[in-house]
Amino acid sequence: MPTPRITCLFHDSTAVVAFLNSPEGRALGGDLLVECSAEPALGLVLNLETPTNYPGVAGLLGGVDLGTLAHPSDHLPAPIILAPGARVSPAAIRDALSRLQRQDERLAAITLLVPVAEARGLGSALAVAERFLIAWDITSYPHEELVDFAHWLAAERLCDEDNFSGLFPYAQGKVEPAHAQRLKALLAPLGVRAPSIRATITQA
């Protein structure tokens, strides 16, 4: 029995929930989604309440089964292990990620949902992933954490030509034509050098 294929999807917005419901996003969801955050975020968008004793993916360290931790949602293409109900140590999340590499007949593919603001804290533990992607909400105002993330990603060297599978710009709702045109003009030359960088904006 093979181990699950793990994808790491970096994102900068809780609107990633909407992206995962787009045709492109659904194809990236796998059989299980894992919110890699030390405190709740996506559960608030999904209207899924997590009690304070819900451990998130860190529950794997205590032997809790993946099926017990996962929550189904009509708003996602796969069940999700949400962030813990009360803040946990990033070290516990780092240690738990390696447990996802175990063989499980229920799972062929797992997708880690990693906020760009928390990527540095997880660091090299994300090397459990076989491929890396970025979902970029173009309607969000840029925050300095996005620049910090770009510097960290370059320094960490997790991604290369073989395992970087794309930058996905997306928008939840209508985008002003002028803004969309500027972004396409910015991304198109990059896409020539790296086809995994898409100039087309996904409507989520």
Short mmCIF file of C-alpha atoms in Angstrom, two decimals:
data_model
loop_
_atom_site.label_atom_id
_atom_site.label_comp_id
_atom_site.label_asym_id
_atom_site.label_seq_id
_atom_site.Cartn_x
_atom_site.Cartn_y
_atom_site.Cartn_z
CA MET A 1 0.00 0.00 0.00
CA PRO A 2 1.57 3.36 -1.02
CA THR A 3 1.76 6.32 1.33
CA PRO A 4 -0.51 9.29 0.56
CA ARG A 5 0.77 11.92 -1.85
CA ILE A 6 1.04 15.17 0.08
CA THR A 7 0.52 18.60 -1.48
CA CYS A 8 1.32 21.86 0.31
CA LEU A 9 -0.98 24.72 -0.69
CA PHE A 10 0.16 28.09 0.66
CA HIS A 11 -2.59 30.71 0.90
CA ASP A 12 -2.94 34.31 2.02
CA SER A 13 -6.66 34.49 2.76
CA THR A 14 -9.51 32.53 4.30
CA ALA A 15 -11.14 32.92 0.86
CA VAL A 16 -9.06 29.87 -0.06
CA VAL A 17 -12.25 27.98 0.89
CA ALA A 18 -13.95 29.51 -2.16
CA PHE A 19 -10.92 28.74 -4.34
CA LEU A 20 -11.07 25.09 -3.32
CA ASN A 21 -14.63 25.00 -4.64
CA SER A 22 -13.58 26.26 -8.08
CA PRO A 23 -12.82 23.66 -10.79
CA GLU A 24 -9.08 24.26 -10.43
CA GLY A 25 -9.23 24.19 -6.64
CA ARG A 26 -11.28 21.01 -6.40
CA ALA A 27 -8.63 19.18 -8.39
CA LEU A 28 -6.08 20.09 -5.70
CA GLY A 29 -8.11 19.03 -2.66
CA GLY A 30 -7.20 15.34 -2.58
CA ASP A 31 -8.95 13.01 -0.13
CA LEU A 32 -8.21 15.06 2.99
CA LEU A 33 -7.48 18.72 3.73
CA VAL A 34 -5.37 19.72 6.74
CA GLU A 35 -5.43 23.27 8.10
CA CYS A 36 -1.87 23.88 9.29
CA SER A 37 -2.49 26.70 11.70
CA ALA A 38 -1.98 27.06 15.43
CA GLU A 39 -5.44 28.58 15.96
CA PRO A 40 -8.86 28.62 14.23
CA ALA A 41 -9.43 30.43 10.95
CA LEU A 42 -11.08 28.33 8.22
CA GLY A 43 -13.58 26.83 10.66
CA LEU A 44 -15.00 30.32 11.12
CA VAL A 45 -15.62 30.61 7.38
CA LEU A 46 -17.13 27.14 7.21
CA ASN A 47 -19.28 27.74 10.29
CA LEU A 48 -17.77 24.67 11.92
CA GLU A 49 -17.30 25.06 15.65
CA THR A 50 -14.21 23.49 17.16
CA PRO A 51 -14.30 22.93 20.94
CA THR A 52 -11.30 24.01 22.95
CA ASN A 53 -10.21 20.39 23.42
CA TYR A 54 -10.16 19.69 19.67
CA PRO A 55 -6.43 19.25 18.91
CA GLY A 56 -6.35 19.62 15.12
CA VAL A 57 -3.64 17.67 13.32
CA ALA A 58 -1.59 17.65 16.55
CA GLY A 59 -4.06 15.01 17.78
CA LEU A 60 -2.13 12.48 15.70
CA LEU A 61 0.64 12.70 18.29
CA GLY A 62 -1.72 11.21 20.89
CA GLY A 63 -2.91 8.45 18.59
CA VAL A 64 -6.22 10.01 17.52
CA ASP A 65 -7.42 8.57 14.20
CA LEU A 66 -7.50 10.78 11.11
CA GLY A 67 -11.14 9.89 10.56
CA THR A 68 -12.04 11.15 14.02
CA LEU A 69 -10.26 14.46 13.46
CA ALA A 70 -11.69 15.15 9.98
CA HIS A 71 -14.84 17.20 9.46
CA PRO A 72 -16.95 16.83 6.30
CA SER A 73 -18.25 20.06 4.77
CA ASP A 74 -20.52 20.81 1.83
CA HIS A 75 -18.29 23.81 1.16
CA LEU A 76 -15.12 21.80 0.53
CA PRO A 77 -14.15 19.07 -1.95
CA ALA A 78 -12.85 16.81 0.86
CA PRO A 79 -13.12 16.44 4.66
CA ILE A 80 -10.86 18.79 6.61
CA ILE A 81 -8.83 18.56 9.79
CA LEU A 82 -9.32 22.04 11.17
CA ALA A 83 -6.92 24.09 13.26
CA PRO A 84 -7.12 23.32 17.00
CA GLY A 85 -9.85 24.90 19.09
CA ALA A 86 -7.23 26.43 21.41
CA ARG A 87 -3.78 27.54 20.33
CA VAL A 88 -1.13 24.81 20.28
CA SER A 89 2.62 24.92 19.89
CA PRO A 90 3.86 25.08 16.27
CA ALA A 91 6.32 22.34 17.33
CA ALA A 92 3.38 19.98 17.89
CA ILE A 93 2.05 20.71 14.40
CA ARG A 94 5.52 20.17 12.91
CA ASP A 95 5.85 16.80 14.63
CA ALA A 96 2.35 15.74 13.61
CA LEU A 97 2.91 16.41 9.91
CA SER A 98 5.31 13.48 9.62
CA ARG A 99 2.49 11.18 10.84
CA LEU A 100 0.59 11.96 7.64
CA GLN A 101 3.15 9.96 5.68
CA ARG A 102 1.89 6.69 7.12
CA GLN A 103 0.06 4.23 4.89
CA ASP A 104 -3.71 4.55 5.05
CA GLU A 105 -6.03 2.71 2.69
CA ARG A 106 -8.55 5.57 2.95
CA LEU A 107 -6.17 8.18 1.58
CA ALA A 108 -4.34 8.53 -1.71
CA ALA A 109 -3.76 12.30 -1.52
CA ILE A 110 -3.61 14.86 1.30
CA THR A 111 -3.47 18.64 0.91
CA LEU A 112 -1.92 20.85 3.60
CA LEU A 113 -3.48 24.33 3.80
CA VAL A 114 -0.71 26.58 5.07
CA PRO A 115 -1.31 30.30 5.73
CA VAL A 116 1.65 32.31 4.44
CA ALA A 117 1.88 33.98 7.87
CA GLU A 118 2.56 30.61 9.53
CA ALA A 119 4.83 29.02 6.94
CA ARG A 120 8.04 30.16 8.61
CA GLY A 121 7.03 28.56 11.93
CA LEU A 122 6.42 25.22 10.24
CA GLY A 123 9.66 25.47 8.25
CA SER A 124 11.32 22.33 7.00
CA ALA A 125 8.53 20.14 8.41
CA LEU A 126 6.69 21.04 5.19
CA ALA A 127 9.21 18.95 3.28
CA VAL A 128 6.80 16.04 3.81
CA ALA A 129 5.01 17.44 0.75
CA GLU A 130 5.81 16.21 -2.75
CA ARG A 131 4.55 19.33 -4.47
CA PHE A 132 3.95 22.98 -3.58
CA LEU A 133 1.41 25.51 -4.81
CA ILE A 134 0.34 29.05 -3.94
CA ALA A 135 -3.26 30.30 -3.98
CA TRP A 136 -3.24 34.11 -4.14
CA ASP A 137 -6.40 36.08 -3.38
CA ILE A 138 -5.98 39.07 -5.67
CA THR A 139 -8.82 40.97 -4.00
CA SER A 140 -7.03 41.16 -0.66
CA TYR A 141 -4.89 44.20 0.06
CA PRO A 142 -1.23 43.12 0.09
CA HIS A 143 0.19 42.69 3.57
CA GLU A 144 3.85 42.73 4.56
CA GLU A 145 3.60 39.04 5.51
CA LEU A 146 3.32 38.28 1.79
CA VAL A 147 6.75 39.83 1.19
CA ASP A 148 8.18 38.05 4.23
CA PHE A 149 6.79 34.78 2.90
CA ALA A 150 8.41 35.29 -0.50
CA HIS A 151 11.81 35.92 1.14
CA TRP A 152 11.40 32.90 3.40
CA LEU A 153 10.38 30.61 0.55
CA ALA A 154 13.43 31.62 -1.47
CA ALA A 155 15.76 31.08 1.48
CA GLU A 156 14.19 27.78 2.61
CA ARG A 157 14.56 26.20 -0.85
CA LEU A 158 11.60 23.89 -0.41
CA CYS A 159 10.49 24.51 -3.99
CA ASP A 160 12.26 23.86 -7.27
CA GLU A 161 11.30 23.39 -10.90
CA ASP A 162 10.24 19.82 -10.25
CA ASN A 163 7.98 20.21 -7.21
CA PHE A 164 6.51 23.71 -7.66
CA SER A 165 3.16 23.12 -9.33
CA GLY A 166 1.79 26.59 -9.67
CA LEU A 167 0.73 30.04 -8.60
CA PHE A 168 -3.05 30.34 -8.74
CA PRO A 169 -4.37 33.90 -8.69
CA TYR A 170 -8.07 33.86 -7.84
CA ALA A 171 -10.89 36.20 -6.93
CA GLN A 172 -14.06 35.69 -4.95
CA GLY A 173 -16.56 37.84 -6.80
CA LYS A 174 -16.15 40.43 -9.51
CA VAL A 175 -12.76 41.95 -10.29
CA GLU A 176 -12.38 45.40 -11.80
CA PRO A 177 -11.25 44.98 -15.43
CA ALA A 178 -8.36 47.43 -15.00
CA HIS A 179 -7.05 45.54 -11.97
CA ALA A 180 -7.34 42.20 -13.78
CA GLN A 181 -5.50 43.60 -16.79
CA ARG A 182 -2.64 44.92 -14.67
CA LEU A 183 -2.23 41.54 -12.99
CA LYS A 184 -2.25 39.67 -16.29
CA ALA A 185 0.41 42.03 -17.63
CA LEU A 186 2.49 41.39 -14.51
CA LEU A 187 2.11 37.59 -14.52
CA ALA A 188 2.26 36.83 -18.25
CA PRO A 189 6.05 37.34 -18.62
CA LEU A 190 6.64 35.19 -15.53
CA GLY A 191 4.45 32.49 -17.02
CA VAL A 192 6.64 32.37 -20.11
CA ARG A 193 9.65 31.49 -17.95
CA ALA A 194 7.67 29.26 -15.57
CA PRO A 195 4.49 27.78 -17.11
CA SER A 196 3.21 26.82 -13.64
CA ILE A 197 2.63 30.54 -12.95
CA ARG A 198 -0.81 31.32 -14.33
CA ALA A 199 -1.81 34.70 -15.70
CA THR A 200 -5.48 33.70 -15.83
CA ILE A 201 -7.53 34.65 -12.78
CA THR A 202 -9.71 31.89 -11.37
CA GLN A 203 -13.21 32.99 -10.40
CA ALA A 204 -13.94 31.39 -7.04
#
